[in-house]
mmCIF file of C-alpha atoms and ligand atoms in Angstrom:
data_model
loop_
_atom_site.group_PDB
_atom_site.id
_atom_site.type_symbol
_atom_site.label_atom_id
_atom_site.label_comp_id
_atom_site.label_asym_id
_atom_site.label_seq_id
_atom_site.Cartn_x
_atom_site.Cartn_y
_atom_site.Cartn_z
ATOM 1 C CA MET W 275 -15.169 -23.329 21.200
ATOM 2 C CA LYS W 276 -13.785 -20.217 19.102
ATOM 3 C CA ASP W 277 -13.896 -19.962 15.731
ATOM 4 C CA LYS W 278 -10.788 -19.237 14.171
ATOM 5 C CA LYS W 279 -11.527 -16.105 12.511
ATOM 6 C CA THR W 280 -12.701 -15.588 16.277
ATOM 7 C CA GLU W 281 -9.918 -16.311 18.098
ATOM 8 C CA GLU W 282 -7.519 -13.952 16.024
ATOM 9 C CA THR W 283 -9.617 -11.410 16.399
ATOM 10 C CA SER W 284 -11.402 -10.509 19.423
ATOM 11 C CA ASN W 285 -8.972 -10.313 22.042
ATOM 12 C CA LYS W 286 -6.916 -6.636 20.952
ATOM 13 C CA PRO W 287 -7.909 -3.913 18.229
ATOM 14 C CA VAL W 288 -7.252 -4.381 15.271
ATOM 15 C CA PRO W 289 -6.215 -1.316 13.016
ATOM 16 C CA ARG W 290 -8.375 -0.621 10.328
ATOM 17 C CA HIS W 291 -5.627 0.670 8.300
ATOM 18 C CA VAL W 292 -2.668 -1.118 7.312
ATOM 19 C CA ALA W 293 -0.190 0.233 5.016
ATOM 20 C CA ILE W 294 2.981 -1.893 3.754
ATOM 21 C CA ILE W 295 6.461 -1.424 2.393
ATOM 22 C CA MET W 296 7.242 -4.509 1.126
ATOM 23 C CA ASP W 297 10.702 -4.674 0.877
ATOM 24 C CA GLY W 298 13.871 -6.731 0.873
ATOM 25 C CA ASN W 299 12.940 -8.839 -2.238
ATOM 26 C CA GLY W 300 16.160 -8.707 -3.672
ATOM 27 C CA ARG W 301 18.516 -9.648 -1.000
ATOM 28 C CA TRP W 302 16.048 -11.976 0.087
ATOM 29 C CA ALA W 303 16.624 -13.575 -4.057
ATOM 30 C CA LYS W 304 20.381 -12.862 -3.360
ATOM 31 C CA LYS W 305 21.087 -15.064 0.046
ATOM 32 C CA ARG W 306 19.185 -17.958 -2.303
ATOM 33 C CA LEU W 307 21.952 -16.377 -5.438
ATOM 34 C CA LEU W 308 18.791 -15.985 -7.691
ATOM 35 C CA PRO W 309 17.942 -12.865 -9.593
ATOM 36 C CA ARG W 310 16.645 -9.802 -8.309
ATOM 37 C CA ASN W 311 13.397 -10.494 -10.607
ATOM 38 C CA ALA W 312 13.054 -14.434 -8.345
ATOM 39 C CA GLY W 313 12.102 -11.914 -5.299
ATOM 40 C CA HIS W 314 9.846 -9.171 -6.916
ATOM 41 C CA VAL W 315 7.864 -12.890 -8.731
ATOM 42 C CA GLN W 316 7.434 -14.643 -4.660
ATOM 43 C CA GLY W 317 6.907 -10.707 -3.743
ATOM 44 C CA SER W 318 4.620 -10.494 -5.584
ATOM 45 C CA ARG W 319 2.951 -13.457 -4.109
ATOM 46 C CA VAL W 320 3.244 -13.286 -0.887
ATOM 47 C CA ALA W 321 1.231 -10.186 -1.374
ATOM 48 C CA GLU W 322 -1.394 -11.461 -3.134
ATOM 49 C CA GLN W 323 -1.339 -13.367 0.135
ATOM 50 C CA ILE W 324 -1.776 -10.988 2.101
ATOM 51 C CA CYS W 325 -4.201 -9.558 1.013
ATOM 52 C CA GLU W 326 -6.554 -12.389 1.782
ATOM 53 C CA ASP W 327 -4.703 -12.883 5.715
ATOM 54 C CA ALA W 328 -5.712 -9.267 5.558
ATOM 55 C CA PHE W 329 -8.848 -9.714 4.931
ATOM 56 C CA ASN W 330 -9.672 -12.924 7.462
ATOM 57 C CA LEU W 331 -8.400 -10.902 10.325
ATOM 58 C CA GLY W 332 -10.557 -8.261 10.350
ATOM 59 C CA ILE W 333 -8.758 -4.821 8.380
ATOM 60 C CA GLU W 334 -10.745 -3.042 6.498
ATOM 61 C CA TYR W 335 -8.447 -1.255 4.435
ATOM 62 C CA LEU W 336 -5.041 -2.385 2.778
ATOM 63 C CA THR W 337 -1.923 -0.413 1.167
ATOM 64 C CA ILE W 338 1.314 -1.404 -0.117
ATOM 65 C CA TYR W 339 4.002 0.356 -1.995
ATOM 66 C CA ALA W 340 4.679 -0.876 -4.983
ATOM 67 C CA PHE W 341 6.636 1.144 -6.792
ATOM 68 C CA SER W 342 7.648 4.444 -5.975
ATOM 69 C CA THR W 343 8.976 7.554 -8.191
ATOM 70 C CA GLU W 344 12.372 7.160 -6.639
ATOM 71 C CA ASN W 345 12.189 3.696 -8.367
ATOM 72 C CA TRP W 346 12.586 4.624 -12.153
ATOM 73 C CA ALA W 347 16.515 4.666 -10.777
ATOM 74 C CA ARG W 348 16.723 1.453 -10.966
ATOM 75 C CA PRO W 349 18.570 -0.535 -14.168
ATOM 76 C CA LYS W 350 15.903 -0.727 -17.250
ATOM 77 C CA ASP W 351 16.110 -4.492 -17.167
ATOM 78 C CA GLU W 352 14.700 -4.276 -13.742
ATOM 79 C CA VAL W 353 12.442 -1.717 -14.555
ATOM 80 C CA ASP W 354 10.845 -3.043 -17.223
ATOM 81 C CA ALA W 355 11.254 -6.583 -15.269
ATOM 82 C CA LEU W 356 8.587 -4.867 -12.393
ATOM 83 C CA MET W 357 6.657 -3.044 -15.061
ATOM 84 C CA LYS W 358 5.881 -6.360 -16.875
ATOM 85 C CA LEU W 359 5.288 -8.478 -13.118
ATOM 86 C CA LEU W 360 2.648 -5.651 -11.987
ATOM 87 C CA ARG W 361 1.155 -5.570 -15.850
ATOM 88 C CA LYS W 362 -0.031 -9.607 -15.257
ATOM 89 C CA TYR W 363 -1.130 -8.566 -11.517
ATOM 90 C CA MET W 364 -3.449 -5.561 -12.709
ATOM 91 C CA LYS W 365 -4.824 -9.121 -15.373
ATOM 92 C CA ASP W 366 -4.633 -10.939 -12.569
ATOM 93 C CA SER W 367 -6.163 -9.003 -10.037
ATOM 94 C CA ILE W 368 -9.339 -8.290 -12.454
ATOM 95 C CA GLN W 369 -11.118 -12.099 -11.972
ATOM 96 C CA ARG W 370 -8.759 -12.677 -8.745
ATOM 97 C CA SER W 371 -10.799 -9.171 -7.218
ATOM 98 C CA SER W 372 -14.224 -10.853 -8.278
ATOM 99 C CA LYS W 373 -13.800 -14.167 -6.367
ATOM 100 C CA ASN W 374 -12.409 -12.293 -3.252
ATOM 101 C CA ASN W 375 -15.047 -8.996 -3.766
ATOM 102 C CA MET W 376 -11.700 -6.741 -2.960
ATOM 103 C CA ARG W 377 -12.483 -3.083 -4.571
ATOM 104 C CA VAL W 378 -8.532 -1.695 -5.979
ATOM 105 C CA HIS W 379 -7.362 1.133 -6.007
ATOM 106 C CA VAL W 380 -4.443 2.683 -7.556
ATOM 107 C CA ILE W 381 -2.873 5.402 -6.229
ATOM 108 C CA GLY W 382 0.113 7.335 -7.601
ATOM 109 C CA ASP W 383 0.886 9.630 -11.287
ATOM 110 C CA ILE W 384 -0.653 6.550 -13.379
ATOM 111 C CA SER W 385 0.189 9.086 -15.947
ATOM 112 C CA ALA W 386 3.565 8.323 -16.769
ATOM 113 C CA LEU W 387 2.760 4.152 -17.222
ATOM 114 C CA ASP W 388 2.501 2.634 -20.218
ATOM 115 C CA GLU W 389 -1.148 3.146 -22.459
ATOM 116 C CA ASP W 390 -1.876 -0.682 -21.996
ATOM 117 C CA LEU W 391 -0.808 -0.485 -18.649
ATOM 118 C CA ILE W 392 -3.112 2.479 -17.956
ATOM 119 C CA GLU W 393 -5.783 0.598 -19.459
ATOM 120 C CA SER W 394 -5.909 -2.858 -17.140
ATOM 121 C CA ILE W 395 -5.553 -0.312 -14.354
ATOM 122 C CA LYS W 396 -8.957 1.364 -15.106
ATOM 123 C CA LYS W 397 -10.858 -1.667 -16.095
ATOM 124 C CA LEU W 398 -9.801 -3.369 -12.641
ATOM 125 C CA GLU W 399 -10.699 -0.274 -11.039
ATOM 126 C CA GLU W 400 -14.046 0.021 -12.669
ATOM 127 C CA VAL W 401 -14.848 -3.556 -12.048
ATOM 128 C CA SER W 402 -14.006 -3.946 -8.534
ATOM 129 C CA ALA W 403 -15.748 -0.327 -7.565
ATOM 130 C CA SER W 404 -18.849 -1.662 -5.722
ATOM 131 C CA ASN W 405 -17.022 -4.641 -4.185
ATOM 132 C CA THR W 406 -17.582 -4.217 -0.825
ATOM 133 C CA GLY W 407 -14.557 -6.821 1.028
ATOM 134 C CA LEU W 408 -11.281 -5.384 1.505
ATOM 135 C CA LYS W 409 -10.677 -1.786 0.371
ATOM 136 C CA PHE W 410 -7.494 -2.477 -1.413
ATOM 137 C CA GLN W 411 -4.946 0.210 -2.515
ATOM 138 C CA VAL W 412 -1.705 -0.368 -4.690
ATOM 139 C CA ALA W 413 0.862 2.400 -5.124
ATOM 140 C CA ILE W 414 2.587 2.630 -8.211
ATOM 141 C CA ASN W 415 4.791 5.443 -9.013
ATOM 142 C CA TYR W 416 3.638 6.617 -5.975
ATOM 143 C CA GLY W 417 5.517 9.044 -3.882
ATOM 144 C CA GLY W 418 4.227 11.119 -1.169
ATOM 145 C CA ARG W 419 5.999 14.522 -2.092
ATOM 146 C CA ASP W 420 4.893 14.128 -5.731
ATOM 147 C CA GLU W 421 1.190 12.664 -4.391
ATOM 148 C CA ILE W 422 0.960 16.876 -1.562
ATOM 149 C CA VAL W 423 2.282 18.219 -5.262
ATOM 150 C CA ARG W 424 -0.406 17.324 -7.598
ATOM 151 C CA ALA W 425 -2.779 17.986 -4.599
ATOM 152 C CA ALA W 426 -1.491 21.656 -4.333
ATOM 153 C CA ARG W 427 -1.594 21.922 -7.885
ATOM 154 C CA ALA W 428 -5.574 20.778 -8.395
ATOM 155 C CA PHE W 429 -6.786 22.939 -5.905
ATOM 156 C CA ALA W 430 -4.492 26.167 -7.188
ATOM 157 C CA GLU W 431 -6.517 25.411 -10.481
ATOM 158 C CA ASP W 432 -9.555 25.347 -8.827
ATOM 159 C CA VAL W 433 -9.030 28.431 -7.150
ATOM 160 C CA ALA W 434 -7.640 29.860 -11.124
ATOM 161 C CA ALA W 435 -10.813 27.852 -12.023
ATOM 162 C CA GLY W 436 -12.858 30.307 -9.506
ATOM 163 C CA LYS W 437 -14.346 27.133 -8.399
ATOM 164 C CA ARG W 438 -12.567 27.702 -4.671
ATOM 165 C CA LYS W 439 -11.351 30.363 -2.556
ATOM 166 C CA PRO W 440 -8.492 29.920 -0.471
ATOM 167 C CA GLU W 441 -8.863 30.231 2.987
ATOM 168 C CA GLU W 442 -11.870 27.504 2.365
ATOM 169 C CA LEU W 443 -8.439 25.733 2.082
ATOM 170 C CA SER W 444 -8.741 23.011 5.673
ATOM 171 C CA GLU W 445 -6.610 20.296 6.360
ATOM 172 C CA ALA W 446 -10.102 18.451 5.255
ATOM 173 C CA LEU W 447 -10.754 19.816 2.083
ATOM 174 C CA PHE W 448 -6.796 19.567 1.371
ATOM 175 C CA TYR W 449 -6.901 16.001 1.747
ATOM 176 C CA SER W 450 -9.077 15.170 -0.736
ATOM 177 C CA TYR W 451 -7.456 16.613 -3.171
ATOM 178 C CA PHE W 452 -4.796 13.670 -2.432
ATOM 179 C CA ASP W 453 -4.965 10.191 -4.771
ATOM 180 C CA THR W 454 -6.267 8.651 -1.119
ATOM 181 C CA ALA W 455 -9.646 10.900 -0.522
ATOM 182 C CA GLY W 456 -12.019 9.485 1.184
ATOM 183 C CA ILE W 457 -9.841 6.658 2.443
ATOM 184 C CA PRO W 458 -9.241 6.973 6.568
ATOM 185 C CA TYR W 459 -5.320 7.414 7.274
ATOM 186 C CA PRO W 460 -3.692 4.139 8.003
ATOM 187 C CA ASP W 461 -3.724 2.925 11.946
ATOM 188 C CA LEU W 462 -0.416 0.984 11.342
ATOM 189 C CA MET W 463 2.159 0.927 9.150
ATOM 190 C CA ILE W 464 4.926 -1.781 8.605
ATOM 191 C CA ARG W 465 7.992 -2.204 6.507
ATOM 192 C CA THR W 466 10.039 -5.346 6.403
ATOM 193 C CA SER W 467 13.168 -5.853 5.314
ATOM 194 C CA GLY W 468 14.991 -4.007 8.371
ATOM 195 C CA GLU W 469 15.723 -0.759 6.806
ATOM 196 C CA LEU W 470 13.791 2.178 9.649
ATOM 197 C CA ARG W 471 12.669 4.540 7.032
ATOM 198 C CA THR W 472 9.325 5.894 5.084
ATOM 199 C CA SER W 473 10.955 5.832 1.881
ATOM 200 C CA ASN W 474 8.106 8.581 0.488
ATOM 201 C CA PHE W 475 5.622 6.353 1.500
ATOM 202 C CA LEU W 476 2.338 8.141 2.514
ATOM 203 C CA PRO W 477 4.010 11.022 4.414
ATOM 204 C CA TRP W 478 0.653 12.830 5.274
ATOM 205 C CA GLN W 479 -1.512 10.070 5.861
ATOM 206 C CA LEU W 480 1.139 8.604 7.879
ATOM 207 C CA ALA W 481 1.545 11.789 10.464
ATOM 208 C CA TYR W 482 -0.292 9.906 13.786
ATOM 209 C CA THR W 483 0.310 5.688 12.079
ATOM 210 C CA GLU W 484 1.984 3.357 15.049
ATOM 211 C CA PHE W 485 5.074 1.781 12.932
ATOM 212 C CA TYR W 486 6.334 -1.696 12.777
ATOM 213 C CA PHE W 487 9.382 -3.165 11.682
ATOM 214 C CA THR W 488 10.750 -6.203 11.330
ATOM 215 C CA ASP W 489 13.867 -7.875 9.644
ATOM 216 C CA VAL W 490 11.643 -9.889 7.472
ATOM 217 C CA LEU W 491 12.054 -9.710 3.932
ATOM 218 C CA TRP W 492 9.043 -8.878 1.805
ATOM 219 C CA PRO W 493 9.228 -12.250 -0.203
ATOM 220 C CA ASP W 494 9.243 -14.359 3.324
ATOM 221 C CA PHE W 495 6.537 -12.628 5.415
ATOM 222 C CA ASN W 496 3.477 -14.497 5.847
ATOM 223 C CA LYS W 497 0.295 -14.130 7.788
ATOM 224 C CA LYS W 498 1.597 -15.115 11.259
ATOM 225 C CA GLU W 499 4.426 -11.996 10.533
ATOM 226 C CA LEU W 500 1.032 -9.978 9.674
ATOM 227 C CA GLN W 501 -0.325 -10.749 13.215
ATOM 228 C CA LYS W 502 2.358 -10.437 15.063
ATOM 229 C CA ALA W 503 2.360 -6.581 13.477
ATOM 230 C CA ILE W 504 -1.120 -6.767 14.701
ATOM 231 C CA ASP W 505 -0.641 -7.780 18.524
ATOM 232 C CA TYR W 506 2.403 -4.878 18.741
ATOM 233 C CA TYR W 507 -0.312 -2.968 17.444
ATOM 234 C CA GLY W 508 -2.820 -4.090 19.896
ATOM 235 C CA SER W 509 -0.133 -2.822 22.383
ATOM 236 C CA ARG W 510 0.475 0.620 21.828
ATOM 237 C CA ASP W 511 -1.754 3.412 23.569
ATOM 238 C CA ARG W 512 -2.420 5.642 21.061
ATOM 239 C CA ARG W 513 -2.447 9.541 22.362
ATOM 240 C CA PHE W 514 -3.266 11.999 19.870
ATOM 241 C CA GLY W 515 -1.563 14.950 21.572
ATOM 242 C CA GLY W 516 -3.299 13.931 24.650
ATOM 243 C CA VAL W 517 -2.961 12.116 27.844
HETATM 244 C C1 IPE G 293 11.282 -3.863 -2.559
HETATM 245 O O1 IPE G 293 12.393 -4.678 -2.514
HETATM 246 C C2 IPE G 293 10.120 -3.646 -4.249
HETATM 247 C C3 IPE G 293 10.544 -2.689 -4.836
HETATM 248 C C4 IPE G 293 11.094 -1.687 -4.220
HETATM 249 C C5 IPE G 293 10.083 -2.838 -6.309
HETATM 250 P P1 IPE G 293 13.711 -4.715 -3.448
HETATM 251 O O2 IPE G 293 14.104 -4.654 -4.594
HETATM 252 O O3 IPE G 293 14.017 -3.188 -2.413
HETATM 253 O O4 IPE G 293 14.575 -5.283 -2.708
HETATM 254 P P2 IPE G 293 16.131 -4.575 -1.619
HETATM 255 O O5 IPE G 293 15.548 -3.610 -0.888
HETATM 256 O O6 IPE G 293 16.949 -4.877 -2.355
HETATM 257 O O7 IPE G 293 16.082 -6.115 -0.734
HETATM 258 C C1 IPE G 294 10.097 1.858 -0.957
HETATM 259 O O1 IPE G 294 11.780 0.422 -1.155
HETATM 260 C C2 IPE G 294 10.075 1.900 -2.183
HETATM 261 C C3 IPE G 294 8.744 0.542 -2.411
HETATM 262 C C4 IPE G 294 8.659 -0.665 -1.399
HETATM 263 C C5 IPE G 294 8.073 -0.013 -3.943
HETATM 264 P P1 IPE G 294 12.527 1.031 -1.120
HETATM 265 O O2 IPE G 294 14.484 -0.116 -1.167
HETATM 266 O O3 IPE G 294 12.937 1.803 -3.330
HETATM 267 O O4 IPE G 294 13.550 2.507 -0.742
HETATM 268 P P2 IPE G 294 14.768 2.579 -0.537
HETATM 269 O O5 IPE G 294 15.586 2.674 -1.787
HETATM 270 O O6 IPE G 294 15.821 1.281 0.255
HETATM 271 O O7 IPE G 294 14.877 4.289 1.272
HETATM 272 MG MG1 MG G 295 14.597 -1.635 -1.253
#
């Protein structure tokens, strides 16, 4: 008899890198007549669980969108609550990453965050750096356009400092200036809650990614839903411009 893991990963290709736009926390809470923050709390629990599930399903890289450069436009009390949750998430992850062997890396411009949050992010990245399990990227104050501008600026600075020449720039070299440098592009992007857009998430990296949209709200997302997305991925014919 096959074991469960083999069963789940044997038949179809499993995406190596999955990126997720975790959307619908607010609507989940509203449906239950709860404050929006209750949706974020449940959403962060689901994010924890999905890390485990993703790894057990054979996914190597998981990147989740936790807070966008546009999310600062939300009411201050919601932004504060999200930051508080991220703080707790980073602290808890320090313990969790040593238990489940995951390597955590935060992408986005973290310089705009509070000092103590930056500290716990750095600590988490440091303690988990040599872990060999799931490679987990969390996008915080992340905007794809912002990432491209920061990469362009860093390259321009290297040119100005005489370290690089403009004609050296290739897609591969430019990518080495990104927050996700060294990480393969996502194979599958999942967005929950029924919105059909990417909201400034990984525009460069998603250029050839397969997209899976589901009406399920993020706090209701689970391993079964993840499996559905993987099955969908397995049914796609990725041509990359060929025939
Ligand atoms: C996603 O849920 C979480 C974040 C953007 C931080 P939302 O808060 O966007 O939930 P909806 O879209 O309002 O339902
Ligand atoms: C995208 O969700 C950002 C995150 C999931 C962190 P939003 O809810 O902010 O996106 P829009 O506003 O619907 O495009
Ligand atoms: Mg939303």
